[in-house]
PDB file of C-alpha atoms in Angstrom:
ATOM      1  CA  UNK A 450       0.000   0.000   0.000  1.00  0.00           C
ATOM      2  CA  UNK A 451       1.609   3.261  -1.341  1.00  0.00           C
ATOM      3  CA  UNK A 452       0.786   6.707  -0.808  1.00  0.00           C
ATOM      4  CA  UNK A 453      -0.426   8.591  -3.166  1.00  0.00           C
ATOM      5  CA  UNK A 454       2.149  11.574  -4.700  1.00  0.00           C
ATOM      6  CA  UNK A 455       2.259  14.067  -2.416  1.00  0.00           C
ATOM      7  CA  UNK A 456       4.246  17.405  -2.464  1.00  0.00           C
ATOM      8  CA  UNK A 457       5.066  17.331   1.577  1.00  0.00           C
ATOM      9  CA  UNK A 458       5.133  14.823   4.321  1.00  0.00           C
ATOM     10  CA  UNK A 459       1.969  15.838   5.356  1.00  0.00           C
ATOM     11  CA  UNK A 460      -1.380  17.487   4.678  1.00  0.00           C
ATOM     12  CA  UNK A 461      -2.761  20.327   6.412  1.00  0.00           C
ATOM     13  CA  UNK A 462      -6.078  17.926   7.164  1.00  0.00           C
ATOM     14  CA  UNK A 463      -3.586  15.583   8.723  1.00  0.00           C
ATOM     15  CA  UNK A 464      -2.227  18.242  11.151  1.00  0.00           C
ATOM     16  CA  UNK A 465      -5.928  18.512  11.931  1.00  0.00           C
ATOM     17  CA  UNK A 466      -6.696  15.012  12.124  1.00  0.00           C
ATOM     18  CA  UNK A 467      -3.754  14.913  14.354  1.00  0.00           C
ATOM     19  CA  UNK A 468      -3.175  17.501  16.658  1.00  0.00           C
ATOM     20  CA  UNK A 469      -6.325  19.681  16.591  1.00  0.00           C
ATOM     21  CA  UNK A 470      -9.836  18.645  18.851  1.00  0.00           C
ATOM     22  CA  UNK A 471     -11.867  20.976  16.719  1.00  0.00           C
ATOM     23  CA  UNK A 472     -12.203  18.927  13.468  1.00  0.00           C
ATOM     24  CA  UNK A 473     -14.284  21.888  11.703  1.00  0.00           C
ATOM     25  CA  UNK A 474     -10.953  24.264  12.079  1.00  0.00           C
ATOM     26  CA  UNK A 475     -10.439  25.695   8.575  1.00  0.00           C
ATOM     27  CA  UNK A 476      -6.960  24.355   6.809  1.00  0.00           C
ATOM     28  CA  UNK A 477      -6.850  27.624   5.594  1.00  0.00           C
ATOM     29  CA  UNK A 478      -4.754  28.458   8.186  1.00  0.00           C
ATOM     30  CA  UNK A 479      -2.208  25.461   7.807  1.00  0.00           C
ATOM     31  CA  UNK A 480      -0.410  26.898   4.504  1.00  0.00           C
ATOM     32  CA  UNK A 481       1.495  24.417   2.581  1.00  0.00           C
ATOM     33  CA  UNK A 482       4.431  27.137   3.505  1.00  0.00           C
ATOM     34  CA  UNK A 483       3.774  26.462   6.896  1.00  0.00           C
ATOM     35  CA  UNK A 484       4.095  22.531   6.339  1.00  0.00           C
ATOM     36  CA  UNK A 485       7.025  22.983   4.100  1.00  0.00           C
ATOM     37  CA  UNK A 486       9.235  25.019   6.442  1.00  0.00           C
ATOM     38  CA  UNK A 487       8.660  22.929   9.036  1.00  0.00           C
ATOM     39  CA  UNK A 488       9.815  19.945   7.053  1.00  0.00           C
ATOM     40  CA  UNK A 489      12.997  21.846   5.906  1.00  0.00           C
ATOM     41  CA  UNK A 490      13.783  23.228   9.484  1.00  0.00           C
ATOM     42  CA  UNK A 491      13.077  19.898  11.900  1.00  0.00           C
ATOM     43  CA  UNK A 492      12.465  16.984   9.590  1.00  0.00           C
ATOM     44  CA  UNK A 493      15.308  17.450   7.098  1.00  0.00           C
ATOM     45  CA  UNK A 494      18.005  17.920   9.719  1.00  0.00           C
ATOM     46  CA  UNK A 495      16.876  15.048  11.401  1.00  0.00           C
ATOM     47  CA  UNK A 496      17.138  12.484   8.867  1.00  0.00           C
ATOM     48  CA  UNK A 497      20.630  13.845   7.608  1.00  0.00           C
ATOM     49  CA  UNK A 498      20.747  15.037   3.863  1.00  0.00           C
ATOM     50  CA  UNK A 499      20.449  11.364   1.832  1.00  0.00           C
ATOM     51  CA  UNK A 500      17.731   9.694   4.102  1.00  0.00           C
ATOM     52  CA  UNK A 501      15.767  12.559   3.706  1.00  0.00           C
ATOM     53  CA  UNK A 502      16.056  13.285   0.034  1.00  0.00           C
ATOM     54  CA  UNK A 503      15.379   9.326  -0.570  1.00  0.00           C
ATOM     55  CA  UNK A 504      12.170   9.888   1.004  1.00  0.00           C
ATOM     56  CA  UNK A 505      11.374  12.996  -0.266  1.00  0.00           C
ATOM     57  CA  UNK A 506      11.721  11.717  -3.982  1.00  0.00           C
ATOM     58  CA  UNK A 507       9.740   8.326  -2.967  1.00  0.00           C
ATOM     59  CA  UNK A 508       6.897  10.448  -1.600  1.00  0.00           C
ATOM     60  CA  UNK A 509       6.812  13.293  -4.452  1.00  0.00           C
ATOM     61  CA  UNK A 510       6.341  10.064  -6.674  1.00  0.00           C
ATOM     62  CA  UNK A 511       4.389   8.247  -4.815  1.00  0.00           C
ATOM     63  CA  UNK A 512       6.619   5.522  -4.510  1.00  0.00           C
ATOM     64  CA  UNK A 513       7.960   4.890  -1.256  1.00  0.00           C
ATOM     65  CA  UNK A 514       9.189   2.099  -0.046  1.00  0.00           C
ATOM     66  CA  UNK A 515       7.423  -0.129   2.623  1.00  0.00           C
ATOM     67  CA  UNK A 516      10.204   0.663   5.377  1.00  0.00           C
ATOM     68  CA  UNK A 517      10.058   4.441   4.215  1.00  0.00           C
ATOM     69  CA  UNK A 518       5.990   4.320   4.224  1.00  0.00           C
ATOM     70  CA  UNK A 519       6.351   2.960   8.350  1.00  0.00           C
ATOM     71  CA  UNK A 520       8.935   5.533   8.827  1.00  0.00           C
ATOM     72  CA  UNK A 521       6.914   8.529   7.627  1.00  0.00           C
ATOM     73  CA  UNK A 522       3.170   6.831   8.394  1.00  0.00           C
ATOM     74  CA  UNK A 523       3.644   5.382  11.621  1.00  0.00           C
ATOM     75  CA  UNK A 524       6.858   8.068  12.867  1.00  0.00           C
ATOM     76  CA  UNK A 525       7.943  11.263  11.331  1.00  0.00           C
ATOM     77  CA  UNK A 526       3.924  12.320  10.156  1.00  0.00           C
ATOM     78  CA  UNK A 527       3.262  12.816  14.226  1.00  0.00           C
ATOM     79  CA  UNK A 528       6.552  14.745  14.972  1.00  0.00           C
ATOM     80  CA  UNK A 529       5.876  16.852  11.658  1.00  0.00           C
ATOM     81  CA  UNK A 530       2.311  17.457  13.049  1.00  0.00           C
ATOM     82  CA  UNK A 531       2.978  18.857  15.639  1.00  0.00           C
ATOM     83  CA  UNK A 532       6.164  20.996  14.460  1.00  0.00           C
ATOM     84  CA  UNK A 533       3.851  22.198  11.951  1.00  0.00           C
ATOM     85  CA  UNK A 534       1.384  23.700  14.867  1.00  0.00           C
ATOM     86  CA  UNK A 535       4.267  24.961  16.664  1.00  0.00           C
ATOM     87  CA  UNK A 536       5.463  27.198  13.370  1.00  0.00           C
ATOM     88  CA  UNK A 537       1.098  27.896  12.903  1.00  0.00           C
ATOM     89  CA  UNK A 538       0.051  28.970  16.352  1.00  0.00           C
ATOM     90  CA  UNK A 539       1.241  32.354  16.247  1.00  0.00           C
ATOM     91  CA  UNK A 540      -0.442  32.773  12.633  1.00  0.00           C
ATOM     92  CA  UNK A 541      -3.668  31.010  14.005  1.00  0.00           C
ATOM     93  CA  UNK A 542      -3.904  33.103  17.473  1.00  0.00           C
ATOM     94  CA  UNK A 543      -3.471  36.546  15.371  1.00  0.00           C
ATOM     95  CA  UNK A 544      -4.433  37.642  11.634  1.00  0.00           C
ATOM     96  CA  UNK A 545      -2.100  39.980   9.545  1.00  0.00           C
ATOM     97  CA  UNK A 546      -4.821  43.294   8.476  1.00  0.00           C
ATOM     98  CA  UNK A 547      -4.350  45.829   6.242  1.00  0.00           C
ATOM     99  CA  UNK A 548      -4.651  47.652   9.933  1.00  0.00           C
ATOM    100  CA  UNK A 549      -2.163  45.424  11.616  1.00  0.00           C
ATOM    101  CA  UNK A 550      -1.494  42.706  14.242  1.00  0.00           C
ATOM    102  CA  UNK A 551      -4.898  41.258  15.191  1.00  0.00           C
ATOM    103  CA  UNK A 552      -5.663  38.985  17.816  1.00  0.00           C
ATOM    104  CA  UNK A 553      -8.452  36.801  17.036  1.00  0.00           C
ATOM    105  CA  UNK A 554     -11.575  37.005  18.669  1.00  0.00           C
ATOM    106  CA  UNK A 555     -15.190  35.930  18.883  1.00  0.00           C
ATOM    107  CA  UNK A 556     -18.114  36.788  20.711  1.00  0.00           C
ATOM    108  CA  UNK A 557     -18.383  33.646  22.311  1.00  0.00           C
ATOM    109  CA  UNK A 558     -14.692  32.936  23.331  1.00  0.00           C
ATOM    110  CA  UNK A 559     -11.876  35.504  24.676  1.00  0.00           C
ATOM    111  CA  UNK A 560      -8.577  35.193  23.540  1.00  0.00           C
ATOM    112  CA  UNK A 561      -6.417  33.305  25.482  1.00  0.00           C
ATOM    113  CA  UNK A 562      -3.296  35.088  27.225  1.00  0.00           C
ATOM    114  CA  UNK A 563       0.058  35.969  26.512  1.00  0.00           C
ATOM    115  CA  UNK A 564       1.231  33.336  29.091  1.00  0.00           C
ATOM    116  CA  UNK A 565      -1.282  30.707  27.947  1.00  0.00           C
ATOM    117  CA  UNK A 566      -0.299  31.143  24.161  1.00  0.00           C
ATOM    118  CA  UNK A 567       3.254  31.055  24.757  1.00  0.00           C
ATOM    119  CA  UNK A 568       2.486  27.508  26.862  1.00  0.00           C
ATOM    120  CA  UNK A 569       0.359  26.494  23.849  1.00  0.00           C
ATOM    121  CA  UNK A 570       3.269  27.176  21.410  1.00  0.00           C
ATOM    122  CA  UNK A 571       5.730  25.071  24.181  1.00  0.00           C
ATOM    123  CA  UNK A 572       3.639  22.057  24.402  1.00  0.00           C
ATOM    124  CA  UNK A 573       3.463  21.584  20.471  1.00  0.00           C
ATOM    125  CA  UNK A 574       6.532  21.530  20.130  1.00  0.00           C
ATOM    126  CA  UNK A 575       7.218  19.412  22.986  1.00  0.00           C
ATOM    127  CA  UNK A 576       4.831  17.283  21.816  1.00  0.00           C
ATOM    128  CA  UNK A 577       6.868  17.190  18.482  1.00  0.00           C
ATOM    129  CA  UNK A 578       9.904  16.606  19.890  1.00  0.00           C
ATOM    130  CA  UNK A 579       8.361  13.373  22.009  1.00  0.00           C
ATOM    131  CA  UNK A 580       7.573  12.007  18.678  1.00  0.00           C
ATOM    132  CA  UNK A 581      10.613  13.042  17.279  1.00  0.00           C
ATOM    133  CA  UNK A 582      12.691  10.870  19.958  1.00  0.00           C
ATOM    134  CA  UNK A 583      10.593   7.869  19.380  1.00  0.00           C
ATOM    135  CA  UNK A 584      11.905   8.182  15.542  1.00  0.00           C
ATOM    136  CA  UNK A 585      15.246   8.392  16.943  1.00  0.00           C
ATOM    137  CA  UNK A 586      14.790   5.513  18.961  1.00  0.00           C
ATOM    138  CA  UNK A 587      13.075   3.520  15.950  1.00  0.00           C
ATOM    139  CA  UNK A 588      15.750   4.310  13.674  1.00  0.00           C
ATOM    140  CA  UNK A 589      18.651   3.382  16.019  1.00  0.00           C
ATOM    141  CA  UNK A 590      17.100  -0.290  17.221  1.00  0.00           C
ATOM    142  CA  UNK A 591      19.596  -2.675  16.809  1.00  0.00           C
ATOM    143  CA  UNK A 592      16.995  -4.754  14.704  1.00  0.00           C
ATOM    144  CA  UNK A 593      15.714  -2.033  12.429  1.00  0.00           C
ATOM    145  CA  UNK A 594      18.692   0.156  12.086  1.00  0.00           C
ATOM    146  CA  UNK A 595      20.153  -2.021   9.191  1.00  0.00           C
ATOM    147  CA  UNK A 596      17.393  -1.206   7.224  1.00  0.00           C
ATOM    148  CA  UNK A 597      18.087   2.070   7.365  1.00  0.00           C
ATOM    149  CA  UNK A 598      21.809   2.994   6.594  1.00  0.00           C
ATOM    150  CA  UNK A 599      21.079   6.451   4.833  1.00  0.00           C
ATOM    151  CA  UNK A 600      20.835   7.126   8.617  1.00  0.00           C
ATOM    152  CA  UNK A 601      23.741   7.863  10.455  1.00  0.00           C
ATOM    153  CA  UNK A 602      22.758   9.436  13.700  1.00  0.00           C
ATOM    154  CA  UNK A 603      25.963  10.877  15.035  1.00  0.00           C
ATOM    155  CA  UNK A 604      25.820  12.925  11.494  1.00  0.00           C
ATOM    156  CA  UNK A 605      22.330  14.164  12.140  1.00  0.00           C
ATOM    157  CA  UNK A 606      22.780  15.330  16.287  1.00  0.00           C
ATOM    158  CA  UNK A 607      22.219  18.783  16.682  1.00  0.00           C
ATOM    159  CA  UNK A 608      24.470  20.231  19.409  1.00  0.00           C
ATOM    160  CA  UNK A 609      22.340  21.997  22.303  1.00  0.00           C
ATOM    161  CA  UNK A 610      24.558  24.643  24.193  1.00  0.00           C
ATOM    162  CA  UNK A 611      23.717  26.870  26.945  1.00  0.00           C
ATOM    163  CA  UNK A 612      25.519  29.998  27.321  1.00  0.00           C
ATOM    164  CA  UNK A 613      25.424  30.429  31.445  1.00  0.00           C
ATOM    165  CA  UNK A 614      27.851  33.276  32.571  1.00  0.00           C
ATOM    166  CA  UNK A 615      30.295  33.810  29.296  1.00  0.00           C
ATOM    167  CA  UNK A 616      30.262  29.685  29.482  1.00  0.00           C
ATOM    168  CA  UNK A 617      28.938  27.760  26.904  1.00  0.00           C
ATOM    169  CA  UNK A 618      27.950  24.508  27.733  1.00  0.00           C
ATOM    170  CA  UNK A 619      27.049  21.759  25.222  1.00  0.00           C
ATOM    171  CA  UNK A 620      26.313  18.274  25.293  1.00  0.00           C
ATOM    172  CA  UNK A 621      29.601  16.368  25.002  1.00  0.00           C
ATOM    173  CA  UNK A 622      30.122  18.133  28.776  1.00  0.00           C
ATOM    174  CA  UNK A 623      32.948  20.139  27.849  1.00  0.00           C
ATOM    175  CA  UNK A 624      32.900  23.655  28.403  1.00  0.00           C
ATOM    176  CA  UNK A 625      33.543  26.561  26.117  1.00  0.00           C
ATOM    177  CA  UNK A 626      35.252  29.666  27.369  1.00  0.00           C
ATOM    178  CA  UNK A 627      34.003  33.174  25.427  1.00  0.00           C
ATOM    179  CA  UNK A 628      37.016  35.787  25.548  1.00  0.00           C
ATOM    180  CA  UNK A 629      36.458  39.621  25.342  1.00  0.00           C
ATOM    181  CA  UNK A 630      37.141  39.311  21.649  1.00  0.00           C
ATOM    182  CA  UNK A 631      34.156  36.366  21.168  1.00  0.00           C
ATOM    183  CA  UNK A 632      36.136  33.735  20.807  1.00  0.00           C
ATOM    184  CA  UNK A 633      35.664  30.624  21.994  1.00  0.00           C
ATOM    185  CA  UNK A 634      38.042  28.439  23.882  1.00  0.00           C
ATOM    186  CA  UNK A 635      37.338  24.902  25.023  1.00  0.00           C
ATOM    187  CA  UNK A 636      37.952  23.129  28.432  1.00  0.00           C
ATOM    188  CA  UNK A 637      37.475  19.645  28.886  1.00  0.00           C
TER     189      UNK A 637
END
């Protein structure tokens, strides 16, 4: 069972299907720029450059493969859900006017707050980021991986740093010492 040719990952019905209670919530809002950036800026680094143009060709044709169809079906279409409603909320919580910013309102509801928006915007992409792992984790099984060796993992890590005090900190534990000049200097 294929899917059909498709120009993204996803549709913006999916996202709804997927990640939104209110089934009657227009599309409108989920542009296929929307979907496409998202792709580019989460999904593409995560896969590493030949993984995800193999899948991005067998998709576009509508020929993926039955490993690629789990991967994206039963994987990367709930991470890329919910990255996509991360990169929408601000767009969905506010309209662009010839007048301006708008927040949205209606006479039955009230806007939520700044505070609750920003916590909305979080949790997606929390959310995404949960599904993301469980890719990870389904890509690097011992029993699986094989089937996958467009993969490499260490290729696709992003480092996370924290910058606490002129000190960046990344994940490999080793410090990194900023100078008056901005350069960096590391300590293991």
């Amino acid at each position: 069972m294929s899917i059909a040719a498709r120009t993204q990952m996803i549709t913006a019905q999916e996202v709804i299907d997927i990640c939104i209670a209110q089934k009657n919530f227009s599309k409108d809002k989920l542009k296929d720029s929307l979907i496409e950036a998202a792709e580019q800026e989460y999904i593409r680094p995560f896969l590493g450059e030949d993984l995800y143009a193999q899948i991005r060709t067998q998709y576009k044709a509508g020929t993926l493969t039955a490993l690629n169809e789990t991967l994206l079906v039963d994987y990367l279409k709930f991470a890329l859900c919910y990255f996509v409603l991360h990169k929408a909320l601000p767009f969905i919580m506010m309209d662009i006017t010839t007048l301006g910013v708008m927040i949205n309102n209606s006479e039955f509801a009230t806007s939520g707050t700044d505070k609750q928006r920003a916590d909305l915007t979080t949790e997606a992409l929390n959310n995404a980021n949960i599904f993301l792992n469980k890719t990870k984790l389904y890509l690097e099984d011992t029993a699986i991986s094989p089937s996958y060796p467009l993969y490499l993992s260490g290729n696709n890590i992003q480092s996370e740093e924290r910058i606490i005090g002129g000190v960046v900190l990344d994940i490999d534990d080793s410090t990194h010492r900023i100078d008056n000049e901005g350069n960096y200097h590391k300590h293991t």
